[in-house]
Short mmCIF file of C-alpha atoms in Angstrom, two decimals:
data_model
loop_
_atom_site.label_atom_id
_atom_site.label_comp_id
_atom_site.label_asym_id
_atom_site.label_seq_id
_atom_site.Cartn_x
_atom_site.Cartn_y
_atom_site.Cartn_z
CA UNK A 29 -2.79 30.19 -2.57
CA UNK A 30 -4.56 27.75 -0.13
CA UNK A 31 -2.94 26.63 3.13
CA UNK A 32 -1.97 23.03 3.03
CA UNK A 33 -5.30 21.78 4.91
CA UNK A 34 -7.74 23.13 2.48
CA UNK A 35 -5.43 22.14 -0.50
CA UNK A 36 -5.33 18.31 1.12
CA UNK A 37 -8.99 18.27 1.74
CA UNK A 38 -9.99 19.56 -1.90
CA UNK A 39 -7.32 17.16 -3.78
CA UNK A 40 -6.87 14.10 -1.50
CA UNK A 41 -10.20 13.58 0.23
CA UNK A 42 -12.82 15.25 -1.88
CA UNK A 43 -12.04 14.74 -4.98
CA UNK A 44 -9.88 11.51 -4.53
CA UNK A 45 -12.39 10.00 -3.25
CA UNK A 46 -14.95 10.70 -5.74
CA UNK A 47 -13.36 9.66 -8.43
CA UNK A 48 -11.91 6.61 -6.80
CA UNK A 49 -15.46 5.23 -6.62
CA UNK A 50 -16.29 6.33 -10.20
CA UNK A 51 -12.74 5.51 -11.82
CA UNK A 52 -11.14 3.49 -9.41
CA UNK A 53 -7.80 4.10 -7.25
CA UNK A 54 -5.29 4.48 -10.33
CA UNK A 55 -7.04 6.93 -12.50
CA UNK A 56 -7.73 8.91 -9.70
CA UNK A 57 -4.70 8.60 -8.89
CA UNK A 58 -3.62 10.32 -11.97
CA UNK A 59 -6.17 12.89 -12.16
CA UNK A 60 -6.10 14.06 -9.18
CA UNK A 61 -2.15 14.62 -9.68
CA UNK A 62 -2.52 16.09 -13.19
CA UNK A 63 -5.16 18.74 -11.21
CA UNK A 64 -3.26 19.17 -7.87
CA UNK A 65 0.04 19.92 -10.69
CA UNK A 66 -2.07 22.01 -12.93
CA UNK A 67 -3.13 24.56 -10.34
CA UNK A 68 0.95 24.99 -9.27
CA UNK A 69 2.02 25.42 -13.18
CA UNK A 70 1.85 29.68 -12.65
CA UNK A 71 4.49 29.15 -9.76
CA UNK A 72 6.88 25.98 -11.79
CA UNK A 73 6.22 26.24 -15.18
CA UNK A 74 9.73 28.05 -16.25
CA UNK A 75 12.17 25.69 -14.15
CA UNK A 76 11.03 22.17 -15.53
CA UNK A 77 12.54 20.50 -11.81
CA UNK A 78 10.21 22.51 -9.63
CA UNK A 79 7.37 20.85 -11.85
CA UNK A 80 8.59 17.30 -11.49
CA UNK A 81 9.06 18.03 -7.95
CA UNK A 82 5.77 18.83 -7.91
CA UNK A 83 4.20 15.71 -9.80
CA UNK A 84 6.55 13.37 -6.68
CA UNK A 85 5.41 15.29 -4.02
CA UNK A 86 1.40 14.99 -4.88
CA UNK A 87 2.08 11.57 -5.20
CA UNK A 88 4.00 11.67 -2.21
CA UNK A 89 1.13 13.01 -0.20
CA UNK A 90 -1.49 10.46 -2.15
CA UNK A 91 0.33 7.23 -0.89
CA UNK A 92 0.23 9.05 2.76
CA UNK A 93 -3.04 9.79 2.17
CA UNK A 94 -4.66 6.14 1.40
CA UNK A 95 -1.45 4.37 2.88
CA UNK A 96 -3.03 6.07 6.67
CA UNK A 97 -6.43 6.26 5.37
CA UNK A 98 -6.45 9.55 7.39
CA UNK A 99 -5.88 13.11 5.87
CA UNK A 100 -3.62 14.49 8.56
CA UNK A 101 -0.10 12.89 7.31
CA UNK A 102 -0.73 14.56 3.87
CA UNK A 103 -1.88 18.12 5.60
CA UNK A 104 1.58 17.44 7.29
CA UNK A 105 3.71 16.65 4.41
CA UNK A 106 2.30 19.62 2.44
CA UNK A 107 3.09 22.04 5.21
CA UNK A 108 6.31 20.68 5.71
CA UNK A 109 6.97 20.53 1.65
CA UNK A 110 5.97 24.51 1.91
CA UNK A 111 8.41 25.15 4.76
CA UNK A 112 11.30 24.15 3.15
CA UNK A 113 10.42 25.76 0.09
CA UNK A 114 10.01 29.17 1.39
CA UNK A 115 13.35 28.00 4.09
CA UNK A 116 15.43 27.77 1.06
CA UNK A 117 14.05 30.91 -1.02
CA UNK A 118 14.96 32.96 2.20
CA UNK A 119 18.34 31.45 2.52
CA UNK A 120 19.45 32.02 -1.18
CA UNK A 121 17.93 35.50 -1.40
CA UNK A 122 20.11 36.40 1.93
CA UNK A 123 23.21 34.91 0.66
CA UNK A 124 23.00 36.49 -2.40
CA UNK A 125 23.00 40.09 -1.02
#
């Protein structure tokens, strides 16, 4: 998988802004969700949450994204977002031995 900068760039400045210009802010909006979801579906797909948790953080990182008009707070959030993930999967896996 991508680290968080190159996952930012691709989603929330490349192809954000493209089709922002062609579709406007809302349908990219959507799109570029729907796509930044669809590539995490291997990893979520059987524990319906994860997915959903998924769809609010990509929107999460969109709002930070055109709220700062910089890429940096969303490059943040994701790497955060993939901290804790990985925090709590080593945390259940060691109380569970």
């Amino acid at each position: 998988m991508p680290s968080p900068p190159v996952e930012e760039f691709v989603f929330r400045e490349m192809l954000f802004a493209g089709f922002s210009r062609s579709w406007g802010v809302w349908a990219a909006s959507i799109l570029v969700t729907v796509l930044f979801v669809s590539i995490h579906l291997p990893e979520t797909v059987h524990y319906i949450p994860a997915v959903l948790v998924q769809v609010l953080f990509s929107f999460a990182a969109l709002v930070a994204r055109i709220t700062t008009r910089s890429l940096l707070p969303s490059v943040v959030l994701h790497a955060a977002y993939n901290l804790g993930v990985v925090t709590i999967l080593y945390v259940s896996l060691a109380i569970s031995r």
